[in-house]
Amino acid sequence: MASIAAVLDNNSAITRRYGPGLVAVFVGGTSGIGESTARAFIRNTDASHAYLVGRDQARAAEIIRELQQMKPDAQITFIKSDVSLLREVDDACSLIQRNEDKVNILFLSPGIGTMKGRDETDEGLDRKLNLHYYSRMRFVQNLLPQLVKGADITRATESQPSLSRVVSVLEAGSEAAMNLDDLSLKTHYSLRNCAKHAITMNSVSMEHLASHYPQVSFIHSFPGIVRTRLNRDLGTVAKCAVNALVAIAKPWEIPFNESGERHLYAAASPTFPPLAYKDSSIDPAEGSDGRNGSGFYRLSSDGSTYKPSKIMERYRAEGVRSLIWNHTVSVFAHVHNKVSV
Ligand SMILES: NC(=O)c1ccc[n+]([C@@H]2O[C@H](COP(=O)([O-])OP(=O)(O)OC[C@H]3O[C@@H](n4cnc5c(N)ncnc54)[C@H](OP(=O)(O)O)[C@@H]3O)[C@@H](O)[C@H]2O)c1
């Protein structure tokens, strides 16, 4: 567990550790956990550049105005994008790539709290599963060249190490067995399956990527209960039920600003190094959960890592990890071909 004092102390040392001019992309940075982490990032860094990706231009303008007042040397750019569509993810990434050689932090928290059933976009994917999984991985896949540059291991020194990290905020710790014959839930859709598939595919794919990109750390976090705007699309009854649950859970609620500082800690603390900075005698194939030779970590709301997950161990042993990444890449190719014809 990381105490809040240790978290704040670590965050205040970010510029000393990595230097000024860090670049961070916050997909879902216009509200909730993404917004609070973007605010913590600007507060704790110098001459940095943050991208806020979302749809709500008015909220973005308000956040940017406040942050710019607090840190005039920061550059904050809003990218208006409906990331429930992979083609819009590609456009947002192209814009970032035109401006930046490197990305140090890719922070992924786009999401919706809908109780609707399968809601298919014109790309043939469920909107919620896409926001919680496919579009996040599409951002990662597109921005990997910039993340690898962010790592710049050849230029990093012990006194000034490099930073290259992907953080996906969903529900690490709740990985469960999936329907492997219907990963995108064409015929087995339910809210429970959607949550299960999004959570487990996030963890399995990020573990896979961590073993292929040893310069980059990958983190899947469970934020705990944070009062955000996640319930805004719910109907009146569901909204009342969620509000009642949040009221009951008040003693466990994580305040908005604390959540941002804790997620910035996840995104920049040296506690979560990539594989390249770990003991090279450890076989990366064995590692998971950041315990052994892996640069992938599953974090709980207090910043500690979860015990290894049984289902992930089984999936690793049975080769399911590659199956899931191959499925993801083939979904991307299928959507891309549909868009280009
Ligand atoms: N809050 C909690 O207690 C909690 C607990 C467990 C897990 N989580 C998970 O954490 C993640 C973040 O949740 P949050 O509480 O921060 O929610 P939030 O306050 O509703 O923020 C969600 C963000 O996603 C963006 N977004 C939603 N749909 C989008 C779309 N189609 N295109 C582009 N951006 C879109 C929103 O931006 P725009 O409005 O600008 O489009 C907003 O910035 C979610 O995946 C949620 O399931 C949250």
GROMACS .gro file of N, CA, C and O and ligand atoms in nm, residues 28-34 54-56 81-84 109-112 131-132 136 169-170 222-226 228-230 232, ligand 1:
model
  176
   28GLY      N    1  -1.017   1.049  -2.218
   28GLY     CA    2  -1.113   1.055  -2.107
   28GLY      C    3  -1.067   1.161  -2.008
   28GLY      O    4  -1.101   1.155  -1.890
   29GLY      N    5  -0.991   1.259  -2.057
   29GLY     CA    6  -0.936   1.363  -1.968
   29GLY      C    7  -1.032   1.478  -1.942
   29GLY      O    8  -0.995   1.573  -1.874
   30THR      N    9  -1.156   1.468  -1.995
   30THR     CA   10  -1.250   1.580  -1.976
   30THR      C   11  -1.340   1.559  -1.854
   30THR      O   12  -1.427   1.642  -1.827
   31SER      N   13  -1.322   1.450  -1.781
   31SER     CA   14  -1.407   1.425  -1.664
   31SER      C   15  -1.343   1.317  -1.576
   31SER      O   16  -1.256   1.242  -1.620
   32GLY      N   17  -1.389   1.312  -1.451
   32GLY     CA   18  -1.359   1.200  -1.362
   32GLY      C   19  -1.211   1.175  -1.338
   32GLY      O   20  -1.131   1.267  -1.319
   33ILE      N   21  -1.175   1.048  -1.340
   33ILE     CA   22  -1.040   1.005  -1.301
   33ILE      C   23  -0.935   1.057  -1.401
   33ILE      O   24  -0.826   1.097  -1.362
   34GLY      N   25  -0.972   1.060  -1.529
   34GLY     CA   26  -0.880   1.115  -1.630
   34GLY      C   27  -0.854   1.262  -1.604
   34GLY      O   28  -0.740   1.310  -1.609
   54GLY      N   29  -1.162   1.376  -2.568
   54GLY     CA   30  -1.301   1.352  -2.527
   54GLY      C   31  -1.394   1.422  -2.622
   54GLY      O   32  -1.351   1.470  -2.728
   55ARG      N   33  -1.523   1.430  -2.583
   55ARG     CA   34  -1.620   1.495  -2.673
   55ARG      C   35  -1.664   1.632  -2.623
   55ARG      O   36  -1.707   1.715  -2.700
   56ASP      N   37  -1.654   1.654  -2.493
   56ASP     CA   38  -1.716   1.773  -2.431
   56ASP      C   39  -1.622   1.895  -2.437
   56ASP      O   40  -1.540   1.917  -2.348
   81SER      N   41  -1.301   1.408  -2.994
   81SER     CA   42  -1.305   1.279  -3.064
   81SER      C   43  -1.405   1.187  -2.996
   81SER      O   44  -1.407   1.176  -2.873
   82ASP      N   45  -1.485   1.119  -3.077
   82ASP     CA   46  -1.573   1.014  -3.023
   82ASP      C   47  -1.494   0.884  -3.031
   82ASP      O   48  -1.491   0.819  -3.137
   83VAL      N   49  -1.432   0.845  -2.922
   83VAL     CA   50  -1.341   0.730  -2.927
   83VAL      C   51  -1.416   0.596  -2.917
   83VAL      O   52  -1.353   0.492  -2.904
   84SER      N   53  -1.551   0.601  -2.923
   84SER     CA   54  -1.621   0.472  -2.937
   84SER      C   55  -1.611   0.425  -3.082
   84SER      O   56  -1.659   0.317  -3.116
  109SER      N   57  -0.889   0.626  -1.973
  109SER     CA   58  -1.004   0.610  -1.883
  109SER      C   59  -1.136   0.648  -1.949
  109SER      O   60  -1.228   0.690  -1.879
  110PRO      N   61  -1.150   0.629  -2.083
  110PRO     CA   62  -1.281   0.662  -2.141
  110PRO      C   63  -1.381   0.554  -2.099
  110PRO      O   64  -1.347   0.437  -2.095
  111GLY      N   65  -1.502   0.596  -2.066
  111GLY     CA   66  -1.599   0.494  -2.026
  111GLY      C   67  -1.738   0.550  -2.014
  111GLY      O   68  -1.759   0.670  -2.006
  112ILE      N   69  -1.835   0.457  -2.012
  112ILE     CA   70  -1.974   0.496  -1.989
  112ILE      C   71  -2.035   0.398  -1.889
  112ILE      O   72  -1.992   0.283  -1.880
  131LEU      N   73  -1.523   0.124  -2.584
  131LEU     CA   74  -1.464   0.230  -2.499
  131LEU      C   75  -1.374   0.171  -2.391
  131LEU      O   76  -1.272   0.228  -2.356
  132HIS      N   77  -1.415   0.056  -2.336
  132HIS     CA   78  -1.342  -0.001  -2.223
  132HIS      C   79  -1.226  -0.091  -2.266
  132HIS      O   80  -1.138  -0.120  -2.187
  136ARG      N   81  -0.906   0.153  -2.644
  136ARG     CA   82  -0.787   0.176  -2.560
  136ARG      C   83  -0.664   0.109  -2.622
  136ARG      O   84  -0.557   0.166  -2.631
  169VAL      N   85  -0.751   0.249  -1.677
  169VAL     CA   86  -0.831   0.251  -1.553
  169VAL      C   87  -0.960   0.174  -1.575
  169VAL      O   88  -1.045   0.217  -1.654
  170LEU      N   89  -0.976   0.060  -1.510
  170LEU     CA   90  -1.102  -0.014  -1.525
  170LEU      C   91  -1.127  -0.093  -1.396
  170LEU      O   92  -1.171  -0.034  -1.297
  222PHE      N   93  -0.754  -0.052  -1.064
  222PHE     CA   94  -0.890  -0.041  -1.011
  222PHE      C   95  -0.891   0.085  -0.925
  222PHE      O   96  -0.816   0.094  -0.828
  223PRO      N   97  -0.976   0.184  -0.961
  223PRO     CA   98  -0.967   0.313  -0.890
  223PRO      C   99  -1.036   0.317  -0.755
  223PRO      O  100  -1.022   0.415  -0.683
  224GLY      N  101  -1.112   0.211  -0.718
  224GLY     CA  102  -1.198   0.220  -0.599
  224GLY      C  103  -1.321   0.302  -0.635
  224GLY      O  104  -1.353   0.319  -0.753
  225ILE      N  105  -1.389   0.353  -0.533
  225ILE     CA  106  -1.511   0.431  -0.560
  225ILE      C  107  -1.476   0.579  -0.563
  225ILE      O  108  -1.427   0.636  -0.465
  226VAL      N  109  -1.495   0.639  -0.680
  226VAL     CA  110  -1.462   0.781  -0.697
  226VAL      C  111  -1.587   0.850  -0.751
  226VAL      O  112  -1.649   0.801  -0.847
  228THR      N  113  -1.772   1.059  -0.972
  228THR     CA  114  -1.744   1.119  -1.102
  228THR      C  115  -1.876   1.137  -1.177
  228THR      O  116  -1.982   1.123  -1.117
  229ARG      N  117  -1.872   1.159  -1.305
  229ARG     CA  118  -1.994   1.175  -1.385
  229ARG      C  119  -2.027   1.046  -1.461
  229ARG      O  120  -2.102   1.048  -1.558
  230LEU      N  121  -1.973   0.935  -1.413
  230LEU     CA  122  -1.989   0.808  -1.484
  230LEU      C  123  -2.136   0.767  -1.501
  230LEU      O  124  -2.171   0.697  -1.595
  232ARG      N  125  -2.390   0.957  -1.571
  232ARG     CA  126  -2.473   1.059  -1.635
  232ARG      C  127  -2.566   1.006  -1.744
  232ARG      O  128  -2.668   1.067  -1.773
  342LIG     N1  129  -1.564   0.626  -1.080
  342LIG     C1  130  -1.557   0.506  -1.025
  342LIG     O1  131  -1.591   0.489  -0.907
  342LIG     C2  132  -1.506   0.390  -1.105
  342LIG     C3  133  -1.494   0.265  -1.040
  342LIG     C4  134  -1.447   0.156  -1.113
  342LIG     C5  135  -1.411   0.171  -1.247
  342LIG     N2  136  -1.425   0.294  -1.306
  342LIG     C6  137  -1.387   0.304  -1.449
  342LIG     O2  138  -1.300   0.412  -1.468
  342LIG     C7  139  -1.316   0.467  -1.599
  342LIG     C8  140  -1.329   0.619  -1.587
  342LIG     O3  141  -1.448   0.651  -1.521
  342LIG     P1  142  -1.481   0.792  -1.454
  342LIG     O4  143  -1.542   0.762  -1.324
  342LIG     O5  144  -1.365   0.880  -1.463
  342LIG     O6  145  -1.599   0.840  -1.554
  342LIG     P2  146  -1.641   0.982  -1.614
  342LIG     O7  147  -1.630   1.091  -1.513
  342LIG     O8  148  -1.774   0.959  -1.675
  342LIG     O9  149  -1.532   1.006  -1.730
  342LIG     C9  150  -1.537   0.929  -1.847
  342LIG    C10  151  -1.455   0.995  -1.955
  342LIG    O10  152  -1.473   0.917  -2.073
  342LIG    C11  153  -1.501   1.005  -2.181
  342LIG     N3  154  -1.585   0.940  -2.280
  342LIG    C12  155  -1.700   0.868  -2.261
  342LIG     N4  156  -1.750   0.830  -2.380
  342LIG    C13  157  -1.668   0.881  -2.476
  342LIG    C14  158  -1.667   0.879  -2.617
  342LIG     N5  159  -1.761   0.813  -2.687
  342LIG     N6  160  -1.566   0.941  -2.682
  342LIG    C15  161  -1.470   1.009  -2.615
  342LIG     N7  162  -1.465   1.014  -2.480
  342LIG    C16  163  -1.563   0.951  -2.412
  342LIG    C17  164  -1.572   1.126  -2.120
  342LIG    O11  165  -1.548   1.237  -2.203
  342LIG     P3  166  -1.663   1.324  -2.278
  342LIG    O12  167  -1.778   1.336  -2.183
  342LIG    O13  168  -1.591   1.455  -2.307
  342LIG    O14  169  -1.694   1.249  -2.401
  342LIG    C18  170  -1.498   1.138  -1.988
  342LIG    O15  171  -1.384   1.218  -2.006
  342LIG    C19  172  -1.440   0.400  -1.659
  342LIG    O16  173  -1.400   0.300  -1.749
  342LIG    C20  174  -1.507   0.336  -1.538
  342LIG    O17  175  -1.577   0.218  -1.573
  342LIG    C21  176  -1.470   0.403  -1.240
   0.00000   0.00000   0.00000
